[in-house]
PDB file of C-alpha atoms and ligand atoms in Angstrom:
ATOM      1  CA  UNK A  18      87.568  21.911  -6.318  1.00 69.00           C
ATOM      2  CA  UNK A  19      91.095  20.833  -7.026  1.00 77.00           C
ATOM      3  CA  UNK A  20      92.209  21.779  -3.517  1.00 80.00           C
ATOM      4  CA  UNK A  21      89.476  19.653  -1.917  1.00 83.00           C
ATOM      5  CA  UNK A  22      90.554  16.705  -4.009  1.00 84.00           C
ATOM      6  CA  UNK A  23      94.181  17.222  -2.915  1.00 82.00           C
ATOM      7  CA  UNK A  24      93.164  17.432   0.731  1.00 83.00           C
ATOM      8  CA  UNK A  25      91.188  14.226   0.380  1.00 81.00           C
ATOM      9  CA  UNK A  26      94.156  12.428  -1.118  1.00 82.00           C
ATOM     10  CA  UNK A  27      96.471  13.785   1.577  1.00 82.00           C
ATOM     11  CA  UNK A  28      94.055  12.595   4.284  1.00 84.00           C
ATOM     12  CA  UNK A  29      93.747   9.188   2.716  1.00 86.00           C
ATOM     13  CA  UNK A  30      97.526   8.929   2.461  1.00 81.00           C
ATOM     14  CA  UNK A  31      97.939   9.941   6.124  1.00 82.00           C
ATOM     15  CA  UNK A  32      95.301   7.406   7.122  1.00 85.00           C
ATOM     16  CA  UNK A  33      97.009   4.571   5.266  1.00 80.00           C
ATOM     17  CA  UNK A  34     100.455   5.459   6.645  1.00 78.00           C
ATOM     18  CA  UNK A  35      99.002   5.888  10.128  1.00 75.00           C
ATOM     19  CA  UNK A  36      97.126   2.597   9.852  1.00 74.00           C
ATOM     20  CA  UNK A  37     100.204   0.675   8.713  1.00 69.00           C
ATOM     21  CA  UNK A  38     102.291   2.311  11.458  1.00 71.00           C
ATOM     22  CA  UNK A  39      99.688   1.493  14.091  1.00 67.00           C
ATOM     23  CA  UNK A  40      99.462  -2.120  12.906  1.00 66.00           C
ATOM     24  CA  UNK A  41     103.236  -2.538  13.289  1.00 62.00           C
ATOM     25  CA  UNK A  42     103.184  -0.799  16.678  1.00 63.00           C
ATOM     26  CA  UNK A  43     100.454  -3.095  17.937  1.00 61.00           C
ATOM     27  CA  UNK A  44     102.077  -6.185  16.421  1.00 62.00           C
ATOM     28  CA  UNK A  45     105.223  -5.586  18.475  1.00 65.00           C
ATOM     29  CA  UNK A  46     103.147  -5.418  21.616  1.00 70.00           C
ATOM     30  CA  UNK A  47     101.773  -8.916  21.384  1.00 84.00           C
ATOM     31  CA  UNK A  48     102.308 -10.779  24.659  1.00 88.00           C
ATOM     32  CA  UNK A  49     101.621 -14.483  25.197  1.00 93.00           C
ATOM     33  CA  UNK A  50      98.834 -14.413  27.801  1.00 94.00           C
ATOM     34  CA  UNK A  51      99.626 -16.013  31.154  1.00 95.00           C
ATOM     35  CA  UNK A  52      96.228 -16.828  32.649  1.00 96.00           C
ATOM     36  CA  UNK A  53      96.197 -16.518  36.429  1.00 95.00           C
ATOM     37  CA  UNK A  54      93.837 -18.688  38.469  1.00 96.00           C
ATOM     38  CA  UNK A  55      93.605 -19.166  42.227  1.00 95.00           C
ATOM     39  CA  UNK A  56      90.672 -21.265  43.428  1.00 94.00           C
ATOM     40  CA  UNK A  57      88.513 -23.466  41.250  1.00 95.00           C
ATOM     41  CA  UNK A  58      85.268 -24.542  42.920  1.00 88.00           C
ATOM     42  CA  UNK A  59      82.294 -22.823  44.483  1.00 82.00           C
ATOM     43  CA  UNK A  60      82.783 -19.019  44.599  1.00 74.00           C
ATOM     44  CA  UNK A  61      81.937 -17.842  48.118  1.00 75.00           C
ATOM     45  CA  UNK A  62      82.915 -15.461  50.884  1.00 72.00           C
ATOM     46  CA  UNK A  63      86.214 -13.637  50.783  1.00 70.00           C
ATOM     47  CA  UNK A  64      87.541 -15.943  48.049  1.00 73.00           C
ATOM     48  CA  UNK A  65      84.673 -15.110  45.697  1.00 73.00           C
ATOM     49  CA  UNK A  66      86.723 -12.847  43.444  1.00 77.00           C
ATOM     50  CA  UNK A  67      89.561 -15.326  43.241  1.00 84.00           C
ATOM     51  CA  UNK A  68      87.401 -18.361  42.517  1.00 90.00           C
ATOM     52  CA  UNK A  69      86.335 -19.690  39.139  1.00 90.00           C
ATOM     53  CA  UNK A  70      83.543 -22.259  39.282  1.00 92.00           C
ATOM     54  CA  UNK A  71      84.145 -25.736  37.916  1.00 93.00           C
ATOM     55  CA  UNK A  72      81.625 -25.075  35.119  1.00 93.00           C
ATOM     56  CA  UNK A  73      83.208 -21.779  34.156  1.00 93.00           C
ATOM     57  CA  UNK A  74      86.696 -23.281  34.231  1.00 95.00           C
ATOM     58  CA  UNK A  75      85.560 -26.105  31.976  1.00 96.00           C
ATOM     59  CA  UNK A  76      83.934 -23.568  29.646  1.00 94.00           C
ATOM     60  CA  UNK A  77      87.149 -21.545  29.460  1.00 95.00           C
ATOM     61  CA  UNK A  78      89.315 -24.611  28.724  1.00 96.00           C
ATOM     62  CA  UNK A  79      86.772 -25.949  26.243  1.00 95.00           C
ATOM     63  CA  UNK A  80      86.718 -22.552  24.530  1.00 94.00           C
ATOM     64  CA  UNK A  81      90.469 -22.721  24.014  1.00 95.00           C
ATOM     65  CA  UNK A  82      90.288 -26.292  22.741  1.00 96.00           C
ATOM     66  CA  UNK A  83      87.429 -25.515  20.329  1.00 94.00           C
ATOM     67  CA  UNK A  84      89.147 -22.452  18.939  1.00 94.00           C
ATOM     68  CA  UNK A  85      92.513 -24.145  18.509  1.00 95.00           C
ATOM     69  CA  UNK A  86      94.522 -22.230  21.113  1.00 96.00           C
ATOM     70  CA  UNK A  87      97.950 -23.679  21.757  1.00 97.00           C
ATOM     71  CA  UNK A  88      98.387 -24.108  25.484  1.00 97.00           C
ATOM     72  CA  UNK A  89     102.102 -24.404  26.206  1.00 97.00           C
ATOM     73  CA  UNK A  90     103.946 -24.984  29.470  1.00 97.00           C
ATOM     74  CA  UNK A  91     105.431 -22.070  31.388  1.00 97.00           C
ATOM     75  CA  UNK A  92     108.834 -23.650  30.797  1.00 97.00           C
ATOM     76  CA  UNK A  93     108.297 -23.659  27.016  1.00 97.00           C
ATOM     77  CA  UNK A  94     107.300 -20.012  27.208  1.00 97.00           C
ATOM     78  CA  UNK A  95     110.444 -18.950  29.075  1.00 97.00           C
ATOM     79  CA  UNK A  96     112.777 -21.122  26.996  1.00 97.00           C
ATOM     80  CA  UNK A  97     111.194 -19.724  23.818  1.00 96.00           C
ATOM     81  CA  UNK A  98     111.406 -16.136  25.052  1.00 94.00           C
ATOM     82  CA  UNK A  99     115.082 -16.570  25.882  1.00 94.00           C
ATOM     83  CA  UNK A 100     115.712 -17.832  22.367  1.00 94.00           C
ATOM     84  CA  UNK A 101     113.765 -14.986  20.806  1.00 91.00           C
ATOM     85  CA  UNK A 102     111.141 -17.385  19.487  1.00 93.00           C
ATOM     86  CA  UNK A 103     108.170 -15.879  17.718  1.00 91.00           C
ATOM     87  CA  UNK A 104     105.097 -17.494  19.243  1.00 93.00           C
ATOM     88  CA  UNK A 105     101.968 -18.306  17.276  1.00 93.00           C
ATOM     89  CA  UNK A 106      99.324 -15.653  17.953  1.00 90.00           C
ATOM     90  CA  UNK A 107      97.081 -18.160  19.683  1.00 94.00           C
ATOM     91  CA  UNK A 108      99.527 -19.318  22.355  1.00 96.00           C
ATOM     92  CA  UNK A 109      98.417 -19.383  26.000  1.00 97.00           C
ATOM     93  CA  UNK A 110      99.930 -20.347  29.376  1.00 97.00           C
ATOM     94  CA  UNK A 111      97.823 -21.509  32.337  1.00 97.00           C
ATOM     95  CA  UNK A 112      98.962 -20.782  35.874  1.00 97.00           C
ATOM     96  CA  UNK A 113      97.676 -21.275  39.439  1.00 97.00           C
ATOM     97  CA  UNK A 114      98.611 -19.261  42.502  1.00 96.00           C
ATOM     98  CA  UNK A 115      99.068 -20.516  46.065  1.00 96.00           C
ATOM     99  CA  UNK A 116      98.495 -24.266  45.494  1.00 97.00           C
ATOM    100  CA  UNK A 117      94.996 -24.827  46.867  1.00 96.00           C
ATOM    101  CA  UNK A 118      93.634 -28.327  47.209  1.00 96.00           C
ATOM    102  CA  UNK A 119      90.724 -27.457  44.924  1.00 96.00           C
ATOM    103  CA  UNK A 120      93.234 -27.203  42.061  1.00 97.00           C
ATOM    104  CA  UNK A 121      93.682 -30.960  42.425  1.00 97.00           C
ATOM    105  CA  UNK A 122      90.000 -31.704  42.971  1.00 96.00           C
ATOM    106  CA  UNK A 123      88.450 -29.570  40.232  1.00 96.00           C
ATOM    107  CA  UNK A 124      90.998 -28.029  37.862  1.00 97.00           C
ATOM    108  CA  UNK A 125      93.314 -31.003  37.468  1.00 97.00           C
ATOM    109  CA  UNK A 126      90.682 -33.435  36.024  1.00 97.00           C
ATOM    110  CA  UNK A 127      89.540 -30.768  33.552  1.00 97.00           C
ATOM    111  CA  UNK A 128      93.076 -29.942  32.407  1.00 97.00           C
ATOM    112  CA  UNK A 129      93.782 -33.661  32.078  1.00 96.00           C
ATOM    113  CA  UNK A 130      90.662 -34.027  29.932  1.00 96.00           C
ATOM    114  CA  UNK A 131      91.858 -31.351  27.502  1.00 97.00           C
ATOM    115  CA  UNK A 132      95.532 -32.285  27.744  1.00 96.00           C
ATOM    116  CA  UNK A 133      96.617 -28.808  28.834  1.00 97.00           C
ATOM    117  CA  UNK A 134      99.777 -28.194  30.863  1.00 97.00           C
ATOM    118  CA  UNK A 135      99.874 -25.691  33.756  1.00 98.00           C
ATOM    119  CA  UNK A 136     102.167 -24.338  36.432  1.00 98.00           C
ATOM    120  CA  UNK A 137     101.209 -24.045  40.095  1.00 98.00           C
ATOM    121  CA  UNK A 138     103.137 -21.676  42.361  1.00 98.00           C
ATOM    122  CA  UNK A 139     103.316 -23.263  45.817  1.00 98.00           C
ATOM    123  CA  UNK A 140     103.586 -21.533  49.181  1.00 98.00           C
ATOM    124  CA  UNK A 141     106.140 -24.077  50.357  1.00 98.00           C
ATOM    125  CA  UNK A 142     105.310 -24.072  54.075  1.00 97.00           C
ATOM    126  CA  UNK A 143     101.563 -24.378  53.400  1.00 97.00           C
ATOM    127  CA  UNK A 144     101.795 -27.565  51.359  1.00 98.00           C
ATOM    128  CA  UNK A 145     100.058 -30.375  53.238  1.00 97.00           C
ATOM    129  CA  UNK A 146      98.092 -28.058  55.546  1.00 97.00           C
ATOM    130  CA  UNK A 147      94.247 -27.819  55.385  1.00 96.00           C
ATOM    131  CA  UNK A 148      92.908 -26.492  52.056  1.00 94.00           C
ATOM    132  CA  UNK A 149      96.301 -26.729  50.353  1.00 97.00           C
ATOM    133  CA  UNK A 150      97.736 -29.379  48.062  1.00 98.00           C
ATOM    134  CA  UNK A 151      99.741 -32.220  49.537  1.00 98.00           C
ATOM    135  CA  UNK A 152     103.157 -33.220  48.205  1.00 98.00           C
ATOM    136  CA  UNK A 153     101.649 -36.474  46.868  1.00 98.00           C
ATOM    137  CA  UNK A 154      99.004 -34.532  44.956  1.00 98.00           C
ATOM    138  CA  UNK A 155     101.682 -32.271  43.476  1.00 98.00           C
ATOM    139  CA  UNK A 156     103.735 -35.304  42.456  1.00 98.00           C
ATOM    140  CA  UNK A 157     100.712 -36.897  40.790  1.00 97.00           C
ATOM    141  CA  UNK A 158      99.885 -33.678  38.938  1.00 97.00           C
ATOM    142  CA  UNK A 159     103.471 -33.429  37.731  1.00 97.00           C
ATOM    143  CA  UNK A 160     103.006 -36.699  35.841  1.00 95.00           C
ATOM    144  CA  UNK A 161     100.276 -35.048  33.772  1.00 94.00           C
ATOM    145  CA  UNK A 162     101.945 -31.856  32.643  1.00 91.00           C
ATOM    146  CA  UNK A 163     101.655 -29.806  35.815  1.00 94.00           C
ATOM    147  CA  UNK A 164     104.781 -28.054  36.928  1.00 97.00           C
ATOM    148  CA  UNK A 165     105.570 -26.563  40.341  1.00 98.00           C
ATOM    149  CA  UNK A 166     107.004 -23.118  40.987  1.00 98.00           C
ATOM    150  CA  UNK A 167     107.707 -21.254  44.236  1.00 98.00           C
ATOM    151  CA  UNK A 168     105.565 -18.555  45.844  1.00 97.00           C
ATOM    152  CA  UNK A 169     107.614 -17.904  49.024  1.00 98.00           C
ATOM    153  CA  UNK A 170     107.396 -19.862  52.264  1.00 98.00           C
ATOM    154  CA  UNK A 171     104.526 -17.955  53.931  1.00 97.00           C
ATOM    155  CA  UNK A 172     103.003 -15.794  51.180  1.00 96.00           C
ATOM    156  CA  UNK A 173     104.831 -12.778  52.534  1.00 94.00           C
ATOM    157  CA  UNK A 174     104.525  -9.409  50.848  1.00 95.00           C
ATOM    158  CA  UNK A 175     108.218  -9.072  49.983  1.00 96.00           C
ATOM    159  CA  UNK A 176     108.626  -5.259  49.751  1.00 95.00           C
ATOM    160  CA  UNK A 177     107.709  -5.054  53.449  1.00 95.00           C
ATOM    161  CA  UNK A 178     110.432  -7.432  54.626  1.00 96.00           C
ATOM    162  CA  UNK A 179     114.089  -6.871  55.389  1.00 96.00           C
ATOM    163  CA  UNK A 180     116.363  -8.235  52.676  1.00 96.00           C
ATOM    164  CA  UNK A 181     117.418 -11.111  54.939  1.00 97.00           C
ATOM    165  CA  UNK A 182     113.778 -12.075  55.526  1.00 97.00           C
ATOM    166  CA  UNK A 183     112.977 -11.737  51.834  1.00 97.00           C
ATOM    167  CA  UNK A 184     115.932 -13.926  50.972  1.00 97.00           C
ATOM    168  CA  UNK A 185     114.696 -16.611  53.357  1.00 97.00           C
ATOM    169  CA  UNK A 186     111.253 -16.530  51.720  1.00 98.00           C
ATOM    170  CA  UNK A 187     112.647 -16.572  48.170  1.00 98.00           C
ATOM    171  CA  UNK A 188     115.564 -19.003  48.404  1.00 98.00           C
ATOM    172  CA  UNK A 189     114.010 -20.940  51.303  1.00 98.00           C
ATOM    173  CA  UNK A 190     110.835 -21.862  49.420  1.00 98.00           C
ATOM    174  CA  UNK A 191     112.910 -23.036  46.452  1.00 98.00           C
ATOM    175  CA  UNK A 192     114.887 -25.368  48.703  1.00 98.00           C
ATOM    176  CA  UNK A 193     111.848 -26.784  50.536  1.00 98.00           C
ATOM    177  CA  UNK A 194     110.057 -27.578  47.262  1.00 98.00           C
ATOM    178  CA  UNK A 195     113.172 -29.005  45.626  1.00 98.00           C
ATOM    179  CA  UNK A 196     113.793 -31.243  48.652  1.00 98.00           C
ATOM    180  CA  UNK A 197     110.261 -32.635  48.459  1.00 98.00           C
ATOM    181  CA  UNK A 198     109.980 -33.033  44.697  1.00 98.00           C
ATOM    182  CA  UNK A 199     113.575 -33.986  43.977  1.00 97.00           C
ATOM    183  CA  UNK A 200     114.189 -31.692  41.015  1.00 97.00           C
ATOM    184  CA  UNK A 201     115.090 -28.050  40.401  1.00 98.00           C
ATOM    185  CA  UNK A 202     112.443 -25.337  40.809  1.00 98.00           C
ATOM    186  CA  UNK A 203     113.109 -22.628  38.237  1.00 98.00           C
ATOM    187  CA  UNK A 204     110.237 -20.172  38.527  1.00 98.00           C
ATOM    188  CA  UNK A 205     109.020 -17.766  41.167  1.00 98.00           C
ATOM    189  CA  UNK A 206     105.852 -15.787  41.808  1.00 97.00           C
ATOM    190  CA  UNK A 207     105.825 -12.585  43.944  1.00 96.00           C
ATOM    191  CA  UNK A 208     102.981 -12.735  46.502  1.00 95.00           C
ATOM    192  CA  UNK A 209     100.396 -10.079  45.597  1.00 90.00           C
ATOM    193  CA  UNK A 210     102.685  -9.250  42.677  1.00 89.00           C
ATOM    194  CA  UNK A 211     104.807  -7.084  44.984  1.00 92.00           C
ATOM    195  CA  UNK A 212     108.520  -6.601  44.308  1.00 92.00           C
ATOM    196  CA  UNK A 213     111.288  -4.034  44.376  1.00 93.00           C
ATOM    197  CA  UNK A 214     114.528  -3.999  42.386  1.00 93.00           C
ATOM    198  CA  UNK A 215     116.287  -5.491  45.439  1.00 95.00           C
ATOM    199  CA  UNK A 216     113.710  -8.266  45.674  1.00 96.00           C
ATOM    200  CA  UNK A 217     114.136  -8.955  41.978  1.00 95.00           C
ATOM    201  CA  UNK A 218     117.910  -9.253  42.467  1.00 96.00           C
ATOM    202  CA  UNK A 219     117.377 -11.771  45.270  1.00 97.00           C
ATOM    203  CA  UNK A 220     115.161 -13.832  42.956  1.00 98.00           C
ATOM    204  CA  UNK A 221     117.915 -13.876  40.320  1.00 97.00           C
ATOM    205  CA  UNK A 222     120.598 -14.699  42.913  1.00 98.00           C
ATOM    206  CA  UNK A 223     118.523 -17.612  44.219  1.00 98.00           C
ATOM    207  CA  UNK A 224     118.801 -19.140  40.743  1.00 98.00           C
ATOM    208  CA  UNK A 225     115.296 -18.677  39.390  1.00 98.00           C
ATOM    209  CA  UNK A 226     115.049 -18.313  35.596  1.00 97.00           C
ATOM    210  CA  UNK A 227     111.952 -16.091  35.607  1.00 97.00           C
ATOM    211  CA  UNK A 228     109.336 -14.567  37.905  1.00 97.00           C
ATOM    212  CA  UNK A 229     105.724 -13.488  37.557  1.00 95.00           C
ATOM    213  CA  UNK A 230     103.960 -10.457  38.975  1.00 90.00           C
ATOM    214  CA  UNK A 231     100.405  -9.168  38.597  1.00 80.00           C
ATOM    215  CA  UNK A 232     100.132  -5.800  36.911  1.00 66.00           C
ATOM    216  CA  UNK A 233     102.954  -4.260  38.915  1.00 62.00           C
ATOM    217  CA  UNK A 234     106.177  -2.948  37.438  1.00 59.00           C
ATOM    218  CA  UNK A 235     106.760  -0.733  34.440  1.00 65.00           C
ATOM    219  CA  UNK A 236     107.351  -3.428  31.851  1.00 64.00           C
ATOM    220  CA  UNK A 237     103.871  -3.893  30.442  1.00 63.00           C
ATOM    221  CA  UNK A 238     104.894  -6.071  27.538  1.00 67.00           C
ATOM    222  CA  UNK A 239     106.800  -8.863  29.265  1.00 76.00           C
ATOM    223  CA  UNK A 240     110.260  -8.024  28.022  1.00 78.00           C
ATOM    224  CA  UNK A 241     111.741  -8.473  31.497  1.00 86.00           C
ATOM    225  CA  UNK A 242     111.617 -12.156  32.491  1.00 92.00           C
ATOM    226  CA  UNK A 243     111.572 -11.202  36.177  1.00 95.00           C
ATOM    227  CA  UNK A 244     108.370  -9.206  36.135  1.00 92.00           C
ATOM    228  CA  UNK A 245     106.045 -11.048  33.798  1.00 94.00           C
ATOM    229  CA  UNK A 246     102.486  -9.780  33.878  1.00 90.00           C
ATOM    230  CA  UNK A 247      99.586 -12.174  34.262  1.00 92.00           C
ATOM    231  CA  UNK A 248      95.915 -11.920  33.451  1.00 90.00           C
ATOM    232  CA  UNK A 249      93.497 -12.361  36.327  1.00 90.00           C
ATOM    233  CA  UNK A 250      90.822 -14.837  35.231  1.00 91.00           C
ATOM    234  CA  UNK A 251      87.298 -14.540  36.563  1.00 85.00           C
ATOM    235  CA  UNK A 252      84.239 -16.628  37.030  1.00 83.00           C
ATOM    236  CA  UNK A 253      82.381 -14.287  34.705  1.00 78.00           C
ATOM    237  CA  UNK A 254      84.802 -14.384  31.766  1.00 78.00           C
ATOM    238  CA  UNK A 255      82.493 -16.623  29.749  1.00 75.00           C
ATOM    239  CA  UNK A 256      79.785 -13.970  29.605  1.00 74.00           C
ATOM    240  CA  UNK A 257      78.799 -12.304  26.309  1.00 72.00           C
ATOM    241  CA  UNK A 258      79.375 -15.530  24.325  1.00 72.00           C
ATOM    242  CA  UNK A 259      83.039 -15.600  25.267  1.00 78.00           C
ATOM    243  CA  UNK A 260      83.827 -12.052  24.099  1.00 80.00           C
ATOM    244  CA  UNK A 261      85.748 -11.207  27.295  1.00 83.00           C
ATOM    245  CA  UNK A 262      87.612 -14.467  26.941  1.00 86.00           C
ATOM    246  CA  UNK A 263      88.618 -13.614  23.367  1.00 85.00           C
ATOM    247  CA  UNK A 264      90.019 -10.329  24.545  1.00 82.00           C
ATOM    248  CA  UNK A 265      91.928 -11.857  27.445  1.00 86.00           C
ATOM    249  CA  UNK A 266      93.329 -14.570  25.190  1.00 85.00           C
ATOM    250  CA  UNK A 267      94.157 -12.206  22.329  1.00 84.00           C
ATOM    251  CA  UNK A 268      97.668 -11.282  23.461  1.00 78.00           C
ATOM    252  CA  UNK A 269      96.799  -7.585  23.343  1.00 75.00           C
ATOM    253  CA  UNK A 270      95.188  -7.317  26.761  1.00 74.00           C
ATOM    254  CA  UNK A 271      98.302  -5.625  28.146  1.00 70.00           C
ATOM    255  CA  UNK A 272      97.856  -2.690  25.771  1.00 67.00           C
ATOM    256  CA  UNK A 273      94.965  -1.604  27.932  1.00 65.00           C
ATOM    257  CA  UNK A 274      96.195  -2.459  31.390  1.00 64.00           C
ATOM    258  CA  UNK A 275      97.353   0.052  33.911  1.00 59.00           C
ATOM    259  CA  UNK A 276     100.825  -0.818  35.222  1.00 57.00           C
ATOM    260  CA  UNK A 277     101.549  -0.014  38.854  1.00 57.00           C
ATOM    261  CA  UNK A 278     104.781   0.523  40.736  1.00 52.00           C
ATOM    262  CA  UNK A 279     106.414  -2.829  41.555  1.00 49.00           C
ATOM    263  CA  UNK A 280     106.426  -2.413  45.293  1.00 47.00           C
ATOM    264  CA  UNK A 281     103.824   0.300  45.498  1.00 43.00           C
ATOM    265  CA  UNK A 282     101.232   0.685  48.190  1.00 40.00           C
ATOM    266  CA  UNK A 283      99.855  -2.598  49.297  1.00 41.00           C
ATOM    267  CA  UNK A 284      96.157  -2.469  48.824  1.00 39.00           C
ATOM    268  CA  UNK A 285      93.882  -4.892  50.615  1.00 40.00           C
ATOM    269  CA  UNK A 286      92.412  -6.152  47.359  1.00 40.00           C
ATOM    270  CA  UNK A 287      95.724  -7.768  46.456  1.00 41.00           C
ATOM    271  CA  UNK A 288      96.241  -9.572  49.742  1.00 41.00           C
ATOM    272  CA  UNK A 289      94.987 -12.856  48.382  1.00 43.00           C
ATOM    273  CA  UNK A 290      96.707 -12.908  45.028  1.00 43.00           C
TER     274      UNK A 290
HETATM  275 ZN1  LIG B  24      99.417 -15.816  46.038  1.00 83.66          ZN
END
C-alpha cells in the first residue's frame, strides 16, 4: 500500500511541476494579435474568402469593445516591442491589406464609431484606381487614427523578382506614398507574405522599421520585427457565440499555427493576400 501512496505523490508532484513549467512556457509565447483584414463588404466571387461582411466586422469590433480589448496602433506595437514593453494580455492591432475602397466605405465608419486605430498597407501604384482607396480618402482616414504602410508598387510576389526589381517595389512604394502623404512611411507588408532573407535585407535598407508576413517564416512568436505574423480574419469568426474570436484574440493563436518557409512555394490560395 505504501508504494502506491508514494507513486501517487510522485505523480502529483510531477503534474504540479509540469503544470507550472507549461504555464511559464505558454506565458512566454504570448503574441499581441495583429488582425488581418482585406475587403469589408459583401462576400462574393473570388474575394469571398478575403471579405468580411459589414455586419460581421461590426460584430467583431463590438466584441472587442464589450470585452475591454485594448486596440493599439501598429506604431505603438512596434515602439513598445523595441522597448521591451510588456503588453496587457488583451491588446490587439487591426490591419488592412491592399487598400481597397471598401475599407473607406464600410470599415472606416465602424472603426470611427468604436474609436479604434488601424493600419492599411497600400499598393502604391493602385491608389486612385477603380476599387482602391484614393489619396484623399487615405488622408481623411489618417485624421481618425488610420495609418498608412507600404505593400509594394504592384503587389508583386517578391521572392520571384530579381533583387533590383524587388528593391524598386520595396523602396519605390515607400517613396510614392511618402510623396503623396507628406510624411515618413515606416512599415511594410510582403505581398502574399512572401519573403527571403535578401528581400528582408532590402526592406531594412529601405528604412522600414518593421514588416508583416502571413504565416511564413520560422519565427512563430513575433520576435523578429521583419517577419511579424498576422491572423487572417474571416466572415465566420463570430460563429459559436464568439468562441473563434476569443481564440484569435487570445494572443496564443500562434502556438497552434503551422509556420511555412518565408519564400516557399507560391500557392494560388495566397495570391490575393
Ligand atoms: Zn496584399
